[in-house]
Coordinates of C-alpha atoms and ligand atoms in Angstrom, one line a residue:
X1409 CA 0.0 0.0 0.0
X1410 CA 1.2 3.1 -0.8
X1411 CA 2.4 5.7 2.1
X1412 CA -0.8 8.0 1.7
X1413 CA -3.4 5.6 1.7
X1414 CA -6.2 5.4 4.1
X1415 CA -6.4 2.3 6.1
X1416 CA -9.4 0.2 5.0
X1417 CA -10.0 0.1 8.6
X1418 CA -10.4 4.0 8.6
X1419 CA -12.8 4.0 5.7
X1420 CA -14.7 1.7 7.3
X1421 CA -14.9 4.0 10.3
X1422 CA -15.5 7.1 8.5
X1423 CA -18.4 5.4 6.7
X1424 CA -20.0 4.0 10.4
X1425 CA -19.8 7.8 11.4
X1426 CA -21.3 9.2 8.5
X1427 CA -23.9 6.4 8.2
X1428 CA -24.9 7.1 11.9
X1429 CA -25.1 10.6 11.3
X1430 CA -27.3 10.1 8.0
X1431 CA -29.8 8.5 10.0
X1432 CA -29.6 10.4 13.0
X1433 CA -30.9 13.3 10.6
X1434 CA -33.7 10.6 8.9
X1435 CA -35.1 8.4 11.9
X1436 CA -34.9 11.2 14.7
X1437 CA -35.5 8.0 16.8
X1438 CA -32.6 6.1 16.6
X1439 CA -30.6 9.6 18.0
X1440 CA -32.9 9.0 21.2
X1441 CA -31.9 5.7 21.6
X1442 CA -28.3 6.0 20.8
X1443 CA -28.0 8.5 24.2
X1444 CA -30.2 5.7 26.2
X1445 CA -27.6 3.2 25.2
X1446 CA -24.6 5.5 25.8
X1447 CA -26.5 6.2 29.7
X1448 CA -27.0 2.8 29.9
X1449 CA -23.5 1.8 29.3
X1450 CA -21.7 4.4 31.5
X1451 CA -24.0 3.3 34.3
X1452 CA -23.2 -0.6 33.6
X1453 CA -19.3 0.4 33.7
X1454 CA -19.7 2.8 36.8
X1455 CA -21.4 -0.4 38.5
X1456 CA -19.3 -3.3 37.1
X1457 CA -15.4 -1.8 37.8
X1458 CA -14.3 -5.9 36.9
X1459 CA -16.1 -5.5 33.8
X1460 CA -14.6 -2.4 32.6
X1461 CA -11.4 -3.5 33.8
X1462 CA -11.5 -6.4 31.7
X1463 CA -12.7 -4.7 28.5
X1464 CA -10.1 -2.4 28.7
X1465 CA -7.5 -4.2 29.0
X1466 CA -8.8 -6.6 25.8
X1467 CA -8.9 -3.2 23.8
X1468 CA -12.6 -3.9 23.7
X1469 CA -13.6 -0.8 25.5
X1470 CA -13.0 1.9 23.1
X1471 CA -15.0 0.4 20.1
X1472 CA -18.2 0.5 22.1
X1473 CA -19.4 3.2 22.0
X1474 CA -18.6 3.5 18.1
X1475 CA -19.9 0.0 17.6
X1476 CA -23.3 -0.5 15.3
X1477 CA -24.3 -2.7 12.6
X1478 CA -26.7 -1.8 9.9
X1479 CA -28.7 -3.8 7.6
X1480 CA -30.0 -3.5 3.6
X1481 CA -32.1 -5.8 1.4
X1482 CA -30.8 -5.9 -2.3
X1483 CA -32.7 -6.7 -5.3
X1484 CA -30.2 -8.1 -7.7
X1485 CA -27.0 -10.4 -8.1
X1486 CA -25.2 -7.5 -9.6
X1487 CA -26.0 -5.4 -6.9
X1488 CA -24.9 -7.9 -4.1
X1489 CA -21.5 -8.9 -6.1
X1490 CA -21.1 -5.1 -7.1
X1491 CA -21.9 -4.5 -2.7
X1492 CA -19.4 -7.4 -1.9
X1493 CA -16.6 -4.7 -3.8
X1494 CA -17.6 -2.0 -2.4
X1495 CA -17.3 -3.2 1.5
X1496 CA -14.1 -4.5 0.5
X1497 CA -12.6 -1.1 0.1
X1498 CA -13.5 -0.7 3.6
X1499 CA -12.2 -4.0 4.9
X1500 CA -15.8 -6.0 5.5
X1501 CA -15.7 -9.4 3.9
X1502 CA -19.0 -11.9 3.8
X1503 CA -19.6 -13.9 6.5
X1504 CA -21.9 -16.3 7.2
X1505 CA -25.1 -17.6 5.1
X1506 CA -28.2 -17.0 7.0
X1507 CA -31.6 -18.7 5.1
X1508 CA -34.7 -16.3 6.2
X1509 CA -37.1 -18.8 4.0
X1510 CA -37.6 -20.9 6.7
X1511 CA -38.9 -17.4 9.0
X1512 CA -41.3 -16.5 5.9
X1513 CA -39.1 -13.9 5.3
X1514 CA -38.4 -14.9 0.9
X1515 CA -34.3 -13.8 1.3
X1516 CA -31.2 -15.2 2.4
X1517 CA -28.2 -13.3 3.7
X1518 CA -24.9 -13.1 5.0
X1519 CA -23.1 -10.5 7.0
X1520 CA -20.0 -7.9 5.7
X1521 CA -17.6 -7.2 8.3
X1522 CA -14.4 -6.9 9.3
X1523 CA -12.0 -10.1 10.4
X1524 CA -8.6 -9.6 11.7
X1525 CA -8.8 -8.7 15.6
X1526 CA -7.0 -5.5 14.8
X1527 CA -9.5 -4.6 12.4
X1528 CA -12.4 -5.3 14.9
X1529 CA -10.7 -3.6 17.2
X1530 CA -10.4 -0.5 15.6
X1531 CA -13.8 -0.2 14.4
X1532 CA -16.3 -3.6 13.8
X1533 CA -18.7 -2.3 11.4
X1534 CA -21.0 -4.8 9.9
X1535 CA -24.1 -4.9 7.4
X1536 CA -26.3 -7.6 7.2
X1537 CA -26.6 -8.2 3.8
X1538 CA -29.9 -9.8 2.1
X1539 CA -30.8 -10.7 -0.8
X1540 CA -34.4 -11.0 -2.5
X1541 CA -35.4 -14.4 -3.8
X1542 CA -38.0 -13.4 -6.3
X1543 CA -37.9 -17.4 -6.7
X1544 CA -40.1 -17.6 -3.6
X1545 CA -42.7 -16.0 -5.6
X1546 CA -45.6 -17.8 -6.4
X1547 CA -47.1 -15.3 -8.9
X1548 CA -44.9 -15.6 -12.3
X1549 CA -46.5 -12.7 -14.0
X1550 CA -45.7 -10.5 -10.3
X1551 CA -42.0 -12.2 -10.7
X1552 CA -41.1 -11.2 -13.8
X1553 CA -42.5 -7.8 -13.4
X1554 CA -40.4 -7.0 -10.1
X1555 CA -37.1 -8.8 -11.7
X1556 CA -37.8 -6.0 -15.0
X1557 CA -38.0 -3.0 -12.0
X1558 CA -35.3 -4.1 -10.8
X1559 CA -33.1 -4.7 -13.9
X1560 CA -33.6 -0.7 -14.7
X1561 CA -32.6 0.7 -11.5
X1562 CA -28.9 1.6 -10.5
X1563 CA -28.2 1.8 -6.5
X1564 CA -24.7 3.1 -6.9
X1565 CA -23.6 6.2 -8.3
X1566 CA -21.1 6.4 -11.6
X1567 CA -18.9 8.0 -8.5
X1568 CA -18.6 5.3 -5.9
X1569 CA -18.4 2.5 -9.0
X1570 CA -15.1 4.6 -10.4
X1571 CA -13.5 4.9 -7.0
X1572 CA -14.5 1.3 -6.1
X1573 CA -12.4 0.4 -9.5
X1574 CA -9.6 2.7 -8.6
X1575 CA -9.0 1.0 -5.2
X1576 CA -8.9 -2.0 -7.1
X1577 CA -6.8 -1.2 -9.4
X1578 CA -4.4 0.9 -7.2
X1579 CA -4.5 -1.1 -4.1
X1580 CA -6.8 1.5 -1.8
X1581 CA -7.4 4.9 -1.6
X1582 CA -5.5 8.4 -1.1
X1583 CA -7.2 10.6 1.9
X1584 CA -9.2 13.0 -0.7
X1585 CA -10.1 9.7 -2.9
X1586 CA -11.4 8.2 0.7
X1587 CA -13.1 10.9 1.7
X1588 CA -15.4 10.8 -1.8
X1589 CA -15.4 7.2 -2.0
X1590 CA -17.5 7.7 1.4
X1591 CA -20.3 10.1 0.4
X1592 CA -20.3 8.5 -2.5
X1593 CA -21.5 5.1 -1.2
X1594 CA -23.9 6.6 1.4
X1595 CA -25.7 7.7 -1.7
X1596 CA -27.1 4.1 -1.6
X1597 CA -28.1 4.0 1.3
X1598 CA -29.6 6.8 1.8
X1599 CA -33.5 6.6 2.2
X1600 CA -35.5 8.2 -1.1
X1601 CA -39.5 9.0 -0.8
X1602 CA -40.2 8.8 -4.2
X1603 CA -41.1 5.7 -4.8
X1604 CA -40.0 3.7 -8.3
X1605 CA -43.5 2.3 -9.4
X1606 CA -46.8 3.3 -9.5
X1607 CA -49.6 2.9 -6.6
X1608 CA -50.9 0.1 -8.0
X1609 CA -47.5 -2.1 -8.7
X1610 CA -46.9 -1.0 -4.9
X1611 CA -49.7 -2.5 -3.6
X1612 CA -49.4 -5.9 -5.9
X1613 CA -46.0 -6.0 -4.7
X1614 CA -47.2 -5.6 -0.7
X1615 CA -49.7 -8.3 -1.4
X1616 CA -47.3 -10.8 -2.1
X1617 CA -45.1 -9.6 0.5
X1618 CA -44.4 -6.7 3.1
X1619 CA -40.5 -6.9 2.0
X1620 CA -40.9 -7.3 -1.7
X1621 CA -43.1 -4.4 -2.4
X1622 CA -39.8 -2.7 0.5
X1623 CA -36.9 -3.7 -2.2
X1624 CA -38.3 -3.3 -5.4
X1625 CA -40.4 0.3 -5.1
X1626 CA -37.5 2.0 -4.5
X1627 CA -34.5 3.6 -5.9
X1628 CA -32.3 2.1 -3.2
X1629 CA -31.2 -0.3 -0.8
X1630 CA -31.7 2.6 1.9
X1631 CA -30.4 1.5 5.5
X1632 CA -33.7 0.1 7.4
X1633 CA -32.0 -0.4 11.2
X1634 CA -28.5 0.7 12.6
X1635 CA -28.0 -0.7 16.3
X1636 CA -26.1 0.2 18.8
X1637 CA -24.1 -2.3 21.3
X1638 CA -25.5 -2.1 24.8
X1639 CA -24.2 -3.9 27.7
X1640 CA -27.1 -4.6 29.7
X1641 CA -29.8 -4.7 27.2
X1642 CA -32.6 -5.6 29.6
X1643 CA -31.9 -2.3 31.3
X1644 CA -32.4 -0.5 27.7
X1645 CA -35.5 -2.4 27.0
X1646 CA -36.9 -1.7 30.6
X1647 CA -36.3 2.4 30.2
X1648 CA -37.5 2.8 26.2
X1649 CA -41.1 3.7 27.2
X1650 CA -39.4 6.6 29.1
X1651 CA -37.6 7.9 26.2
X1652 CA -41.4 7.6 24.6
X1653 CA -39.8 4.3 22.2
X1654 CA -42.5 1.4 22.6
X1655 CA -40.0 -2.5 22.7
X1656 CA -40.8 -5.2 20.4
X1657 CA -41.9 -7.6 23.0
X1658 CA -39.6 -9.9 24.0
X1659 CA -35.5 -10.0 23.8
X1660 CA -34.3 -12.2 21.1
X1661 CA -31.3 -14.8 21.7
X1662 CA -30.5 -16.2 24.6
X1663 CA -31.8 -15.2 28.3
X1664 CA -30.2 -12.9 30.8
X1665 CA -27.1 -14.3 32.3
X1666 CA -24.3 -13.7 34.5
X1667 CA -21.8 -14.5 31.6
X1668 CA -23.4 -13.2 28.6
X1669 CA -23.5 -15.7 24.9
X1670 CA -23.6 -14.7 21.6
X1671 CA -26.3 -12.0 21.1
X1672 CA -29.4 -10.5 22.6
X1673 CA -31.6 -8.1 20.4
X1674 CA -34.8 -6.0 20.9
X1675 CA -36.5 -3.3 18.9
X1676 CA -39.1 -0.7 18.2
X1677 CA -41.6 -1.0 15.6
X1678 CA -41.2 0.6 12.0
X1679 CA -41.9 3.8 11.8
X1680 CA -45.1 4.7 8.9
X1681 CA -43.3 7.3 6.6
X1682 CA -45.1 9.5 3.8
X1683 CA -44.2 8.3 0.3
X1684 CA -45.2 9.0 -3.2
X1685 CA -45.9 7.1 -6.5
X1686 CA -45.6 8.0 -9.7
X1687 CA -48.8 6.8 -11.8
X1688 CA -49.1 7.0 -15.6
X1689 CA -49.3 10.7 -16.8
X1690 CA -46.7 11.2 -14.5
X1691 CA -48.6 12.6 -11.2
X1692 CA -47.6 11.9 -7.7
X1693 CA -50.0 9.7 -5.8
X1694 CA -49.6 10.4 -1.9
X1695 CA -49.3 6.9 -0.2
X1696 CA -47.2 5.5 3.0
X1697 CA -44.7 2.4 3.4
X1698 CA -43.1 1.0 6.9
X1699 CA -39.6 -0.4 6.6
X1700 CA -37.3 1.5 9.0
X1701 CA -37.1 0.8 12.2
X1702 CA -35.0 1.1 15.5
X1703 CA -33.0 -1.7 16.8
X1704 CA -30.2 -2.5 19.9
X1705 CA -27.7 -5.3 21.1
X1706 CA -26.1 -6.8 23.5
X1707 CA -22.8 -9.1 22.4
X1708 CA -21.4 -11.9 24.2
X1709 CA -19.2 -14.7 24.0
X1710 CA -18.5 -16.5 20.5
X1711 CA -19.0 -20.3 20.7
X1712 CA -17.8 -23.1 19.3
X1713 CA -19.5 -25.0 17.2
X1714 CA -20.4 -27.5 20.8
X1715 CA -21.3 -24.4 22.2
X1716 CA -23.9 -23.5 19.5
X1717 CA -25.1 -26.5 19.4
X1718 CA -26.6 -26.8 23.2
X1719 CA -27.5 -22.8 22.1
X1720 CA -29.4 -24.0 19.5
X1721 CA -30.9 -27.1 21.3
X1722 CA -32.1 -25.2 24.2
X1723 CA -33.0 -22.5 22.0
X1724 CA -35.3 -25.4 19.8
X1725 CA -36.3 -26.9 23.5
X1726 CA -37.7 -23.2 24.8
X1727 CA -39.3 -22.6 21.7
X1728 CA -41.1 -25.8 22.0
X1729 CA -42.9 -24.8 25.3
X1730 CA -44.1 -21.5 24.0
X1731 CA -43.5 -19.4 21.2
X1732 CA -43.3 -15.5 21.5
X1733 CA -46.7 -14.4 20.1
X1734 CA -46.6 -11.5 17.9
X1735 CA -48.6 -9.4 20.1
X1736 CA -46.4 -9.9 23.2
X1737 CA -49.3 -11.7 25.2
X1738 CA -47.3 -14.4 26.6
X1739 CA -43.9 -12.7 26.7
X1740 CA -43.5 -13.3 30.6
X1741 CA -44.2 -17.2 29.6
X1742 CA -41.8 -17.4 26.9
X1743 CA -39.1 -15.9 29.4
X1744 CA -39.7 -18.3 32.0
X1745 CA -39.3 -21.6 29.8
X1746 CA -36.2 -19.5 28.4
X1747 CA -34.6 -19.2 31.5
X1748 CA -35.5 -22.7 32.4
X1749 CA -34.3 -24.9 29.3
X1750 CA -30.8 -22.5 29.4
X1751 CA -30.4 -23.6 32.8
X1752 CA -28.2 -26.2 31.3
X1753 CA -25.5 -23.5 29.9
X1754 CA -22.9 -23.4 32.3
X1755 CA -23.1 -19.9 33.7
X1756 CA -19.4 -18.8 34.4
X1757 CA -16.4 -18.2 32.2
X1758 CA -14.2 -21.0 34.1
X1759 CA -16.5 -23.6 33.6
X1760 CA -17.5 -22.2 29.4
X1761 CA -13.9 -22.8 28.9
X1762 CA -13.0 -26.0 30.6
X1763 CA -15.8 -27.6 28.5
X1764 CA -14.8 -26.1 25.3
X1765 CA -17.8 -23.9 24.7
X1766 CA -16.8 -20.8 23.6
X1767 CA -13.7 -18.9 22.3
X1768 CA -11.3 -16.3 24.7
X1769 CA -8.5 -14.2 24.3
X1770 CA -5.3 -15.7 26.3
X1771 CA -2.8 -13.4 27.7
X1772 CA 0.1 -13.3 30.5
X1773 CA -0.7 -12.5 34.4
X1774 CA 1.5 -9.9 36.4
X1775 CA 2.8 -13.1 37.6
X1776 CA 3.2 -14.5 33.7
X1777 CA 5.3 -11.8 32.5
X1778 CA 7.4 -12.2 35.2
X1779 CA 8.0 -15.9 34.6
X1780 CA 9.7 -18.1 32.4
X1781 CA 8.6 -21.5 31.5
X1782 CA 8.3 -24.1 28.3
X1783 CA 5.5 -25.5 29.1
X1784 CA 3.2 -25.7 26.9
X1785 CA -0.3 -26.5 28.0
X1786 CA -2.6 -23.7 28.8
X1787 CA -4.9 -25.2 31.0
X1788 CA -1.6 -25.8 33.4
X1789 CA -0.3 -22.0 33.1
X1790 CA -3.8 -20.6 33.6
X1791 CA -3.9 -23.3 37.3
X1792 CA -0.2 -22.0 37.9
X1793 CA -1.7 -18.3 37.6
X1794 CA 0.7 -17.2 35.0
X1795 CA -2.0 -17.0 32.1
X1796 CA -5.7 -15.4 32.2
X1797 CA -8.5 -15.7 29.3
X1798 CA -11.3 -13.3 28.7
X1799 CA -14.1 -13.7 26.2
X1800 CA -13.7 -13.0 22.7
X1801 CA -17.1 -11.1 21.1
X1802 CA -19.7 -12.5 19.1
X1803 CA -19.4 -10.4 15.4
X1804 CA -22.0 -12.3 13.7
X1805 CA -25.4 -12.8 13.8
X1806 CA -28.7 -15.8 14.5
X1807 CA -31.2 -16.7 12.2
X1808 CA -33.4 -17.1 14.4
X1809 CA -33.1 -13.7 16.1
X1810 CA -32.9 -12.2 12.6
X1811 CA -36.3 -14.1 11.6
X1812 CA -37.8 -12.7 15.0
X1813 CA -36.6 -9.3 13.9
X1814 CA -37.9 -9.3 10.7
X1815 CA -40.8 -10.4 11.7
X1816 CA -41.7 -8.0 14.7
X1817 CA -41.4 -5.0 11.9
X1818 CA -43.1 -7.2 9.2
X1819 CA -46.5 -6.9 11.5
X1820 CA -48.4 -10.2 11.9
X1821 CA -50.1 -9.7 8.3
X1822 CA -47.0 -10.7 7.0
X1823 CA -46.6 -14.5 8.7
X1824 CA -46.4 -16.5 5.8
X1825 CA -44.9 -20.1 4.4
X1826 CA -42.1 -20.6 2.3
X1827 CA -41.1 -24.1 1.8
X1828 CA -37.3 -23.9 3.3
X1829 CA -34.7 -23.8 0.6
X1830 CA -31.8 -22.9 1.8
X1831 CA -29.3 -22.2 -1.7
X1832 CA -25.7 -21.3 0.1
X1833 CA -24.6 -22.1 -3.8
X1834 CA -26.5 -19.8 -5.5
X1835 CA -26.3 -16.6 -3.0
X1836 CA -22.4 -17.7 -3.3
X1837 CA -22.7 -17.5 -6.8
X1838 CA -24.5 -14.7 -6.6
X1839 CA -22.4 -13.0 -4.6
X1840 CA -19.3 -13.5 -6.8
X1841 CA -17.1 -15.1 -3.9
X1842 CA -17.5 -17.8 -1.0
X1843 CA -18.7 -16.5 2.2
X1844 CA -16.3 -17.0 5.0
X1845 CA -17.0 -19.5 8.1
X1846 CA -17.1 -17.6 10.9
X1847 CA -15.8 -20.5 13.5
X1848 CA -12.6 -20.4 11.6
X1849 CA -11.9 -16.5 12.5
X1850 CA -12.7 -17.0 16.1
X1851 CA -10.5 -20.3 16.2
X1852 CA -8.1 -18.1 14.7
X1853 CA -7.6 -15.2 16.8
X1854 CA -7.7 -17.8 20.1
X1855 CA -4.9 -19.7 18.5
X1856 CA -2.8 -16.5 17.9
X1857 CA -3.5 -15.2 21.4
X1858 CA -2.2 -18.6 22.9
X1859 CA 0.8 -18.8 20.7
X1860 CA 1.8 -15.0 21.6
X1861 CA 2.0 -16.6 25.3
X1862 CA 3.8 -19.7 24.7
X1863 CA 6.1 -17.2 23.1
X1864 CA 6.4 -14.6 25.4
X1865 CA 7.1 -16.8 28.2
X1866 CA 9.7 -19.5 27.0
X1867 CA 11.9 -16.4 26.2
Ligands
OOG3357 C1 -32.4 -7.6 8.7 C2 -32.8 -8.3 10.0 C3 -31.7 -9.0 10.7 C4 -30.4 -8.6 12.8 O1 -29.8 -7.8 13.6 O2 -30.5 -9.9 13.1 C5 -30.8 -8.1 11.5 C6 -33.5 -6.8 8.0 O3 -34.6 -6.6 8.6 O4 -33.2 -6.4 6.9 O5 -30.5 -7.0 11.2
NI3358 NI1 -30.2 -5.9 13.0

């Protein structure tokens, strides 16, 4: 790379900070809760010193507060492949497949972000990414009319496709390039009111479904959620009515727990925004549409793959006694038998690690870098007190959850059954590359943090 290039990781954290801003200034709402969260989390940190202590010292600390994901719901393979370049100029590479058919939801996904724990570190911006099967679609005539809308409209500006190339080309960007490249690609995602079709393709396209008539009336993949990380999300949920935001029900993921797992998520409903059509003659019809909405987090732990599959089990067993209804009428219910079949998930980072659950960090005690020793097996260092593990963060992101979100902002209207069809092959294809498996990064960065102490203290 040459000497004045722009990190990828500092595009990427340029574009998080104008994106926030962007929709700050469009869903007023999602300012509110960003200042909830950032209460929230200065009061967790004030009352947890351990906690803070810990995320400090792991570098986690100062992301935080910077830390959101976002999410967009293309129409096309040429948009997705042309997307998959675009977030690489910015250091976000696709991972994981995530199949939405089975939710009634007619897309399948993965998530851009970054990799490296250097990258994460500095900023761990990440999009989830879908894509709109019109093969889901029953209606052929409806099909081939939304895959014609789509086939006309561009999502990316001449701009962001000629700096996309040059970065390509050139192997990144110069600091006035970068700075372009960046309001350039927010131009995508920016949220447009004038609609692409006509009231009545609108409404044939909402009949078949909520998130069809969402992808193809527009000129745009425009952002629909960007959440912030919270670290005690029932606290956030508990307070939203006071900062007049009304919670989807129930938390999705896992229950509340001493030693938190992957991810918890919650929202607000979509917001009902003016929008206009463009019949024939060329008039504007007044009409509305609900996509955006407001959404927060909690991370934990990353697992293993044993450790998502007693997530998943338990997660399958809850589910069993009593699914969340729509309307939030047996939320206290669904809680209970959560907290009841997760009874099973060992509850304290000791006891996560022994059995191989999840994925930490390794680095050297006080004591550690004080001492000298070739031994090489880390449960013996950590019992001699010369070596000390903390959590490494779940990046990605649960079908399940996802479906649940979807869902809540989809209203109950929109419950509907796709026969599951999960096509990793085709979005792959699709997307113009293999999406990455996200056990391997975690693996990764654990096995690098290990080796760096076997190093350090045989010297
Ligand atoms: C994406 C929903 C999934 C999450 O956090 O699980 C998601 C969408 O509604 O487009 O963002
Ligand atoms: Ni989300």
């Amino acid at each position: 790379m040459k000497p004045d290039y722009v990190s990828t990781s500092d595009i990427r954290s340029a574009f998080s900070a104008a994106m926030s801003a962007m929709y700050r200034e469009e869903v007023p709402a999602y300012g509110t809760l960003m200042e909830l969260v950032a209460r929230v989390n200065d009061e967790t940190l004030a009352a947890q010193p351990k906690l803070k202590e810990r995320l400090e010292a792991t570098d986690y600390l100062d992301r935080i507060s910077e830390e959101r994901h976002g999410a967009i719901r293309l129409g096309t393979a040429t948009e997705l492949s042309m997307m998959a370049r675009v977030f690489a100029v910015m250091g976000m590479y696709p991972v994981g497949y995530y199949d939405l058919s089975t939710a009634g939801v007619p897309v399948h996904s993965t998530a851009f972000r970054p990799i490296g724990d250097a990258e994460l570190k500095r900023n761990p911006f990440r999009v989830f990414t879908s894509l709109l099967r019109l093969d889901l679609i029953a209606d052929e005539d409806l099909r081939r009319a939304a895959a014609d809308i789509l086939a006309r409209r561009r999502i990316f500006t001449d701009g962001a496709i000629a700096l996309t190339e040059k970065a390509e080309r050139d192997g990144g960007l110069n600091t006035d390039d970068a700075q372009h490249f960046i309001s350039e690609v927010l131009e995508t995602f920016r949220w447009h009111d004038e609609a692409n079709v006509d009231a009545a393709m609108y409404h044939r396209l909402h009949d078949a479904h909520r998130l069809i008539a969402d992808v193809v009336s527009f000129k745009g993949p425009h952002i629909n959620h960007l959440t912030p990380r919270t670290l005690d999300i029932d606290r956030v949920q508990a307070l939203m009515p006071d900062y007049g935001i009304a919670p989807k029900a129930v938390v999705e993921g896992p229950p509340t727990r001493a030693c938190p797992i992957l991810l918890r998520q919650t929202s607000f409903k979509a917001l009902d925004e003016p929008v206009s059509f463009r019949n024939a003659g060329g008039a504007w019809e007044e009409g509305s549409h609900t996509a955006r909405f407001g959404e927060i987090e909690q991370r934990g732990i990353a697992l293993t793959p044993k450790g998502r599959a007693l997530y998943d089990r338990l997660l399958d067993q809850s589910r069993k006694i009593v699914r969340p209804a729509a309307d939030g009428s047996n939320a206290r219910d669904y809680e209970a038998a959560l907290a009841q079949s997760f009874a099973e998930f060992p509850d304290d980072w000791s006891t996560i690690r022994a059995e191989g659950l999840g994925y930490f960090t390794y680095s050297l005690t006080a004591k550690g870098n004080a001492a000298s020793t070739n031994h090489g097996d880390i449960k013996t260092l950590i019992d001699q007190g010369l070596v000390q593990f903390d959590p490494i963060v779940y990046e990605d992101f649960l079908p399940v959850s996802a479906a649940g979100i979807f869902q809540s902002n989809l209203g109950d209207g929109a419950q509907q059954e796709f026969v599951a069809s999960p096509n990793q092959q085709r979005f792959e294809t699709d997307l113009g590359m293999k999406v990455l498996n996200e056990f391997d990064h975690y693996a990764g960065i654990e096995q690098a943090s290990i080796d760096a102490c076997l190093r350090a203290l045989s010297k």
